[in-house]
Short mmCIF file of C-alpha atoms in Angstrom, two decimals:
data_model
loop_
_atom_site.label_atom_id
_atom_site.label_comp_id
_atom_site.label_asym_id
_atom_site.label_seq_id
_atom_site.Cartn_x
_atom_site.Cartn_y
_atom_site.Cartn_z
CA UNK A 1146 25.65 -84.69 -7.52
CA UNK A 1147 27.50 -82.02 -8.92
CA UNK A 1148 27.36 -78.72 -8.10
CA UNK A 1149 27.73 -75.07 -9.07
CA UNK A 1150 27.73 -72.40 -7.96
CA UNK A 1151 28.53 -68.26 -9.06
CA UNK A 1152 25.72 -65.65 -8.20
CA UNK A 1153 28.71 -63.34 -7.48
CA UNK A 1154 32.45 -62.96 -7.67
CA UNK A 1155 33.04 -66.72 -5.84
CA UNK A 1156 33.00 -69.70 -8.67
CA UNK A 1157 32.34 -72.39 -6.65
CA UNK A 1158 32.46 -76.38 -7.85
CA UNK A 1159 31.78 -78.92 -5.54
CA UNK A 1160 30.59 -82.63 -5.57
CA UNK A 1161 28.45 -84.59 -2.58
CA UNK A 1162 26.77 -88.38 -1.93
CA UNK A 1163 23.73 -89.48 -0.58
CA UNK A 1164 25.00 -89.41 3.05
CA UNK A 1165 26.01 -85.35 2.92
CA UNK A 1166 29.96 -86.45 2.25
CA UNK A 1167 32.03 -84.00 0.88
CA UNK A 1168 33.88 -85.34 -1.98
CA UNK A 1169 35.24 -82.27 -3.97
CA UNK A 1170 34.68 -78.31 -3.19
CA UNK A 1171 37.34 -76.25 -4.97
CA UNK A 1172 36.16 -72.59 -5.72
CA UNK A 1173 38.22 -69.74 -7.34
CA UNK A 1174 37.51 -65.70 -6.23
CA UNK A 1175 37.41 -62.85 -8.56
CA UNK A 1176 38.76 -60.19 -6.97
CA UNK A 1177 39.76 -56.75 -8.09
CA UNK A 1178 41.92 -53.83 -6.78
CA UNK A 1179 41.59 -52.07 -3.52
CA UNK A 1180 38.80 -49.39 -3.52
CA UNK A 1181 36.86 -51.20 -6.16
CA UNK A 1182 33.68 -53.89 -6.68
CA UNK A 1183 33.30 -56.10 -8.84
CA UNK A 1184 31.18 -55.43 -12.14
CA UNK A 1185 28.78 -57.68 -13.51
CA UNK A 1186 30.43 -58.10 -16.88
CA UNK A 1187 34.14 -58.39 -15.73
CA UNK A 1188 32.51 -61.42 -12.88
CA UNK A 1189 31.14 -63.81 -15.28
CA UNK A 1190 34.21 -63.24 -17.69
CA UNK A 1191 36.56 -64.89 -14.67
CA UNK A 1192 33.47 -67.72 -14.57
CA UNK A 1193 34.24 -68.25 -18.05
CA UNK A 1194 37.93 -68.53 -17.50
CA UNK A 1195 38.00 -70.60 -14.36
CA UNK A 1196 34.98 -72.53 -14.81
CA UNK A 1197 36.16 -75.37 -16.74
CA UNK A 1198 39.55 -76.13 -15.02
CA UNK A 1199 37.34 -76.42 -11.72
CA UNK A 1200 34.69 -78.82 -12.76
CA UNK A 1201 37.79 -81.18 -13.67
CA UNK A 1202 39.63 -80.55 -10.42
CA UNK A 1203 36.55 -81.49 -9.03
CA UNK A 1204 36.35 -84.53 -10.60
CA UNK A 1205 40.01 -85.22 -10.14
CA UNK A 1206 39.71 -84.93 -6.17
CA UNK A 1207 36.77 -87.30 -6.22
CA UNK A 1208 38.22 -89.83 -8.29
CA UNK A 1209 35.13 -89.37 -10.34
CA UNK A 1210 34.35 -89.68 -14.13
CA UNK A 1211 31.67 -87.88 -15.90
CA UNK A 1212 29.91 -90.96 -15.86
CA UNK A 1213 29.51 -91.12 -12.40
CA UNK A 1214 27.60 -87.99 -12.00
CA UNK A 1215 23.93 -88.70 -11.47
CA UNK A 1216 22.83 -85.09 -11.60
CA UNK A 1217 24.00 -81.41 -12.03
CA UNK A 1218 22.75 -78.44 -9.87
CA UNK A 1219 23.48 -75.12 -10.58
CA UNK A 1220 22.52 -71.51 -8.82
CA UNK A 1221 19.07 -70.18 -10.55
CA UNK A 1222 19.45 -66.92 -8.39
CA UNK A 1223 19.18 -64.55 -6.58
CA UNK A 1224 22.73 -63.40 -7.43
CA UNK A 1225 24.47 -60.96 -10.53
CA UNK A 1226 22.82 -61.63 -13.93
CA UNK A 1227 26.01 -62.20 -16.32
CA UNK A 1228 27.68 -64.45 -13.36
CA UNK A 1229 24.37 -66.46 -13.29
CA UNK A 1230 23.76 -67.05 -16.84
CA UNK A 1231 27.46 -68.20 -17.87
CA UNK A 1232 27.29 -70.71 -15.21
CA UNK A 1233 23.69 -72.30 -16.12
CA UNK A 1234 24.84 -72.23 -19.74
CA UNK A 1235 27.76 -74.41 -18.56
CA UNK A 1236 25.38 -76.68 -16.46
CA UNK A 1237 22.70 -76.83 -19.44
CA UNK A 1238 25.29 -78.22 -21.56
CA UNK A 1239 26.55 -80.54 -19.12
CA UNK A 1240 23.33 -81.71 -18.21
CA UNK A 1241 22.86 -82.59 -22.20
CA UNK A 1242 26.69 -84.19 -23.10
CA UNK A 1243 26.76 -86.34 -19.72
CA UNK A 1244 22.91 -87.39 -20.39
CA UNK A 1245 22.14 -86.57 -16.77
CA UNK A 1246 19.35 -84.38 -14.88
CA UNK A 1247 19.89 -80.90 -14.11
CA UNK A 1248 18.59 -79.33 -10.47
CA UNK A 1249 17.77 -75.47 -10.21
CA UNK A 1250 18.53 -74.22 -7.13
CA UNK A 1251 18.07 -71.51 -4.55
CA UNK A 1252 21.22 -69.92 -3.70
CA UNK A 1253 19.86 -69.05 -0.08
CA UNK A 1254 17.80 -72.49 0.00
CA UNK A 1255 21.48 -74.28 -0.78
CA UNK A 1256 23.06 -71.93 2.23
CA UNK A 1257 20.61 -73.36 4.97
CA UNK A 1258 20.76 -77.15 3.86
CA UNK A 1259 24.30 -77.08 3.84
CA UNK A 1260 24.63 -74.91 7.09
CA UNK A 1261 21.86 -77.67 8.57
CA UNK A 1262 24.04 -80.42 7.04
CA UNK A 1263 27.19 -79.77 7.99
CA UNK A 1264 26.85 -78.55 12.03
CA UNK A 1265 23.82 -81.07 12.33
CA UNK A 1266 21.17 -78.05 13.28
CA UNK A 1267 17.78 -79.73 13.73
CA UNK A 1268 15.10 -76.64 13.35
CA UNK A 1269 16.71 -73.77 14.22
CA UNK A 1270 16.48 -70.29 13.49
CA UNK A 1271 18.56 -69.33 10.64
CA UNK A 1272 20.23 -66.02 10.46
CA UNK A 1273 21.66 -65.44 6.71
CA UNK A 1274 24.04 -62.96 5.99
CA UNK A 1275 26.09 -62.49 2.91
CA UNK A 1276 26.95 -59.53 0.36
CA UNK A 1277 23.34 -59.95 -1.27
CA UNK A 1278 21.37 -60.96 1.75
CA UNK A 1279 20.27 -60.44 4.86
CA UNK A 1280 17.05 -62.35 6.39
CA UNK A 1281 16.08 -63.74 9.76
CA UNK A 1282 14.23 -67.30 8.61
CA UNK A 1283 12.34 -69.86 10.07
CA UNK A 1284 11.24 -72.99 8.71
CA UNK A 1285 7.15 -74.15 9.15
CA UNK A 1286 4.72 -76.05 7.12
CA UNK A 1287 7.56 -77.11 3.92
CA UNK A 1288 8.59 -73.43 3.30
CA UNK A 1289 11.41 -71.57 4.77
CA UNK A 1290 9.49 -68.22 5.99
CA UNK A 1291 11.06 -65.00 6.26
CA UNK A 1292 10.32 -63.45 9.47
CA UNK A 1293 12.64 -60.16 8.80
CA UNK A 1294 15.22 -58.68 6.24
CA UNK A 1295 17.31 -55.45 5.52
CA UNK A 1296 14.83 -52.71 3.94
CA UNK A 1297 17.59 -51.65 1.58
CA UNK A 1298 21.25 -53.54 1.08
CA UNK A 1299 22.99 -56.35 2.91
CA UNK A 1300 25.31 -56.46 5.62
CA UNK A 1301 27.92 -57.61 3.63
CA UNK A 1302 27.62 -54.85 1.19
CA UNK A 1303 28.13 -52.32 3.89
CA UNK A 1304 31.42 -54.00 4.72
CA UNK A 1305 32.44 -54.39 1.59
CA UNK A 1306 31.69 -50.61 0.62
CA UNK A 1307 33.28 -49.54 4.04
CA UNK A 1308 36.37 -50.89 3.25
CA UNK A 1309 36.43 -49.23 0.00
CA UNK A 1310 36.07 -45.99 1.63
CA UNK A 1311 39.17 -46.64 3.64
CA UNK A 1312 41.08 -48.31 0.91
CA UNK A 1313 41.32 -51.97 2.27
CA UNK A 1314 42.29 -54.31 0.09
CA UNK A 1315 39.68 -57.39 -1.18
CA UNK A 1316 42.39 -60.18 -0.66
CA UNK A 1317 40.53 -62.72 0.53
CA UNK A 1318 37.53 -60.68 0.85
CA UNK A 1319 36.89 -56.93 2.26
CA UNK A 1320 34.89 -58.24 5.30
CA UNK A 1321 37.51 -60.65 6.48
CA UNK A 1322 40.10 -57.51 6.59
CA UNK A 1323 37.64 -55.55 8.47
CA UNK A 1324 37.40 -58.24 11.14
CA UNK A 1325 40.92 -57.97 10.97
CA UNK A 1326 41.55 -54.55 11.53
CA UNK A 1327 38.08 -54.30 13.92
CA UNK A 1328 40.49 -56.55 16.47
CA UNK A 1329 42.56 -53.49 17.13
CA UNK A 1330 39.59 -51.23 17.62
CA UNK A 1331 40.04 -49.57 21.13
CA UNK A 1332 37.62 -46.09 20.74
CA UNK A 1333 33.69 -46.85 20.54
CA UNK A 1334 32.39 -44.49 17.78
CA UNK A 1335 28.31 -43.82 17.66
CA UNK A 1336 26.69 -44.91 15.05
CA UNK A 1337 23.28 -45.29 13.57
CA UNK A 1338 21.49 -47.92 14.93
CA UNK A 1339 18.66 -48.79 12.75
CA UNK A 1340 15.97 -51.30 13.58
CA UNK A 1341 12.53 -51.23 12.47
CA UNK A 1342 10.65 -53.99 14.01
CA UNK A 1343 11.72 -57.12 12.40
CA UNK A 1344 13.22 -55.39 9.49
CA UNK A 1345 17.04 -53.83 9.68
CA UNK A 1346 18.35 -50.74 7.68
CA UNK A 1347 22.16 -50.14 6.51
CA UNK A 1348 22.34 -47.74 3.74
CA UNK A 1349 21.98 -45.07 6.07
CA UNK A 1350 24.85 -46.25 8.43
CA UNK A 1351 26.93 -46.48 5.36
CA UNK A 1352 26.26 -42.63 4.30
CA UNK A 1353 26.52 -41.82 7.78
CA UNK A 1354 30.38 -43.40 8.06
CA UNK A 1355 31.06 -42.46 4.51
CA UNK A 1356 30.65 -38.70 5.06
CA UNK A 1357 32.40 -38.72 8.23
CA UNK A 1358 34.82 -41.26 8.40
CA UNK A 1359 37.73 -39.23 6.63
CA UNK A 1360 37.15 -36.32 9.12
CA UNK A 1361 37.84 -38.25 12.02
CA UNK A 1362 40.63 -39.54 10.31
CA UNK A 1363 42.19 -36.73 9.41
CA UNK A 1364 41.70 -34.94 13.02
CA UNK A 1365 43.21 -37.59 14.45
CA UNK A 1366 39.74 -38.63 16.66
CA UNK A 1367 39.64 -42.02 15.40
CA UNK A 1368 41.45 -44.89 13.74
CA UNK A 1369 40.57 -46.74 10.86
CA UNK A 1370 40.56 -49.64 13.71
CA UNK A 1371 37.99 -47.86 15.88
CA UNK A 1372 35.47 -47.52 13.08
CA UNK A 1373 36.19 -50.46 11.41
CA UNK A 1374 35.44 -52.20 15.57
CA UNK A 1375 32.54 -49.08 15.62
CA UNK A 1376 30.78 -50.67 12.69
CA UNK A 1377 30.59 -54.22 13.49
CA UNK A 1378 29.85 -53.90 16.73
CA UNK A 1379 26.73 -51.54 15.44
CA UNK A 1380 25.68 -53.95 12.63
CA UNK A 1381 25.95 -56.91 14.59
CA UNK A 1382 23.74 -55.91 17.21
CA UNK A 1383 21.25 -55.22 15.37
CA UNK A 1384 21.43 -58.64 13.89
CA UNK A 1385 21.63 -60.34 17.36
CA UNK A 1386 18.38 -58.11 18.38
CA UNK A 1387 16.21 -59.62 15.38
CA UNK A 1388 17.41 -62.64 15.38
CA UNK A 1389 16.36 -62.86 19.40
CA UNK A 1390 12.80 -61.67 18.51
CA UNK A 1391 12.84 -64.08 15.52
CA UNK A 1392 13.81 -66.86 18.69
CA UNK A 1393 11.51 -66.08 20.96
CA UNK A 1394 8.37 -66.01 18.60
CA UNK A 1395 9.32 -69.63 17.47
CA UNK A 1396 9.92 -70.44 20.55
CA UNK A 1397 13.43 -71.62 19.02
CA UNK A 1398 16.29 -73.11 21.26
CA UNK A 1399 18.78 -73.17 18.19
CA UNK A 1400 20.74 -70.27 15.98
CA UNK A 1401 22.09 -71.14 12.48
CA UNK A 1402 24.68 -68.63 10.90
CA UNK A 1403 24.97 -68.81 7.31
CA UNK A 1404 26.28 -66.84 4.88
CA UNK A 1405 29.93 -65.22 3.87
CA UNK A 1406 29.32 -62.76 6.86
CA UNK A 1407 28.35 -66.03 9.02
CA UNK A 1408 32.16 -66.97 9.35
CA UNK A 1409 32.61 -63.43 11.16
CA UNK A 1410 34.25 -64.65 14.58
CA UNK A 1411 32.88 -61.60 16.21
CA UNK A 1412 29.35 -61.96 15.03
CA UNK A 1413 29.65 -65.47 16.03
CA UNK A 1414 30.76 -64.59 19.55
CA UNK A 1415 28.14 -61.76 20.01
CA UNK A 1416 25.07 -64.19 18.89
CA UNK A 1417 26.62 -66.84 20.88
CA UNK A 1418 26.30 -64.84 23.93
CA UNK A 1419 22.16 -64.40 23.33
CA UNK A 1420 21.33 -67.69 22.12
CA UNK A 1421 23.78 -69.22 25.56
CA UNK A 1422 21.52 -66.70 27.95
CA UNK A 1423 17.89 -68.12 26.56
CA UNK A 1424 19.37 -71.32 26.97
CA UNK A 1425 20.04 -72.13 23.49
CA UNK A 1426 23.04 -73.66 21.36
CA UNK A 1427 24.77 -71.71 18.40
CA UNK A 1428 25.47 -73.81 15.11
CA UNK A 1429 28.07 -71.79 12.77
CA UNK A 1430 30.72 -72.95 9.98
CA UNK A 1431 34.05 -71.79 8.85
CA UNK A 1432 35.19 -70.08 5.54
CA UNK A 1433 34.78 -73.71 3.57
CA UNK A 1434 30.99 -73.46 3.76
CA UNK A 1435 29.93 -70.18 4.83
CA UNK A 1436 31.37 -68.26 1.57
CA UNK A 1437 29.52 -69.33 -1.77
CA UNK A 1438 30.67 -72.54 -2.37
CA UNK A 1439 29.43 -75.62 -5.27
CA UNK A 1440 28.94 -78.29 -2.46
CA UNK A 1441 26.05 -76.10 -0.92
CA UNK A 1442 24.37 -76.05 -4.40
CA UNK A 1443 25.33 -79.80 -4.86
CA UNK A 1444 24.03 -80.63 -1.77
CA UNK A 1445 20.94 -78.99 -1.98
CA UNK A 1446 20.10 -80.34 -5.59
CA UNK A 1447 20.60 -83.95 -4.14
CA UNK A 1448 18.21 -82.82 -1.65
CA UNK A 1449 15.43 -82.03 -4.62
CA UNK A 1450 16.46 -84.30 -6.73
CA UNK A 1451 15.78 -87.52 -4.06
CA UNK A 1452 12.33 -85.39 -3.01
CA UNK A 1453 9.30 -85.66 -4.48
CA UNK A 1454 8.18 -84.06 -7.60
CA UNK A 1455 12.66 -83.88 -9.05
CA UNK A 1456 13.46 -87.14 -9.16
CA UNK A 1457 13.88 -86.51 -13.23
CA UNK A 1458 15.16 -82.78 -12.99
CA UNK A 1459 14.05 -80.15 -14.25
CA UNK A 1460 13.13 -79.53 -17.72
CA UNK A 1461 15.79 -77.46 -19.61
CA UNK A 1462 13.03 -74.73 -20.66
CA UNK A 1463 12.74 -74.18 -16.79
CA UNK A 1464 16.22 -73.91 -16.57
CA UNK A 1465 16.75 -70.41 -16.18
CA UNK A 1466 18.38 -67.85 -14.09
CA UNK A 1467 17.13 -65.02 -12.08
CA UNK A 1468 18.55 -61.96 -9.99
CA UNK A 1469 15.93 -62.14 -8.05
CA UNK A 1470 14.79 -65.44 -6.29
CA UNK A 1471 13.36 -65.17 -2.67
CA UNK A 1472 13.76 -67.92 0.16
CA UNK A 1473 10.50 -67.86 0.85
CA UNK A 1474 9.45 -68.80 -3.17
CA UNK A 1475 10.59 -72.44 -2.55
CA UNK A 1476 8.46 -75.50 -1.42
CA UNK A 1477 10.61 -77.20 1.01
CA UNK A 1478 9.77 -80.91 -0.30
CA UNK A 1479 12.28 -82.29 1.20
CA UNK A 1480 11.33 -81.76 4.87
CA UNK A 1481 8.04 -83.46 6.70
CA UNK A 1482 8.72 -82.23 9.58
#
């Protein structure tokens, strides 16, 4: 199965058997100057560019012909509109010149299977953190269930908009500099700690460090280290406090980190430390599946497709995109347990 993958600025291509091996996963980054995002418009124009030149390095590093593809999977959402409709149009097409079946999938869905896939997590509770996302989820009776979420954005876009404010640059990615710089971190600075039962809240932690951050700056009270150390340290805990809660009411002895914030070394440590004191184990993966990649999508369309009710694809009338696309929407065919 091929698969691909670009809800956001990552333009991912990747390729995957029947057994869960890895045969191609090349992906390509948009990224833009220091202090800015990325824009909608300007995202899916570099998945126009790129997107072609992948799919045959894909092929090329799996020795594989178009006629060896059985199916193609492709992100239906959540994720940025434009991004999200240029790739589908490029897997709709596909789907029609290599006269194979096409797989919507779920980009958080395709996160989990690969995270469970890859470290060889049985049932655990799965913590998913990303630029767009943030949810504690557990799985029961075929659906992934939701048992908390951020109230307003995602942990990743706090980091990301933090390091605007101080100017860091996006090369590889603004959260991976922060953990960077957070290492030198020495000075603890208080910040909002906001967690409302299950639920977490970080716009108001990002106001709070936007409005002040220069000021402590600029007296000298503070390094860009210490808040950058300040932040995670605040955001993380939080995390670790749900995703405890999330533990103990499933009565859960394993943690799954997913997500582009899920290769954070520090949030990995921190969780490691809660799951290790209720006796539990920690699964977590490096950069190569954590950040939005095409063998997550892949893999996850192999897992429909071989699952009841998608043996023959979807129909292409169904093959649509959509920003908005939660976990919890998805019958989980594929799993009896």
């Amino acid at each position: 199965v091929l698969g691909l993958e670009g809800s956001a600025n990552k333009l991912g291509v990747g390729i995957v058997n029947e057994k869960g091996e890895i045969l191609a996963n090349v992906r390509h980054t948009y990224i833009t100057p220091p202090g800015q995002g990325f824009l909608p418009r300007d995202t899916a124009h570099h998945h126009q560019e790129h997107i072609h030149s992948l799919i045959q390095k894909a092929l090329d590093d799996a020795s594989l012909k178009p006629k060896d593809i059985d199916a193609i999977a492709y992100t239906k959402g959540p994720g940025m509109g434009a991004p999200l409709r240029s790739v589908s149009v490029v897997a709709r097409t596909l789907s029609q010149l290599w006269k194979c079946p096409i797989i919507p999938v779920n980009h958080c869905i395709a996160h989990i299977e690969m995270g469970r896939v890859i470290t060889g997590a049985k049932d655990p509770v799965v913590l998913y953190v990303s630029g767009g996302n943030t949810q504690v989820i557990a799985y029961s009776l075929q659906k992934y269930r939701i048992f908390g979420e951020t109230i307003d954005i995602a942990v990743g876009n706090c980091l990301d908009r933090f390091a605007r404010v101080i100017n860091l640059s996006n090369d590889p990615s603004p959260g991976y500099n922060i953990e960077q710089l957070a290492k030198k971190g020495e000075k603890f600075i208080e910040l909002p700690y906001v967690v409302k039962g299950m639920d977490v809240s970080f716009s108001g932690i990002l106001s709070h460090i936007e409005t002040c951050a220069n000021t402590l700056l600029a007296s000298g009270e503070c390094t860009q280290a210490d808040l950058c150390f300040s932040l995670q340290e605040t955001l993380f805990a939080m995390l670790v406090e749900t995703t405890e809660r999330a533990m103990a009411h499933c009565g859960a002895k394993e943690v799954l980190i997913v997500g582009g914030v899920g290769c954070n070394v520090k949030l990995q440590e921190m969780m490691a430390v809660m799951v290790s004191e209720r006796g539990g184990k920690l699964f977590a993966t490096d950069e190569r599946y954590c950040i939005d990649n095409g063998c997550m999508i892949a893999w996850a369309g192999l897992e429909m497709h071989r699952s009841a009710g998608h043996s023959d694809g979807a129909p292409l009338s169904d093959c649509t995109t959509t920003q908005r696309f939660r976990t919890d929407e998805v019958p989980v065919t594929w799993r009896s347990d």
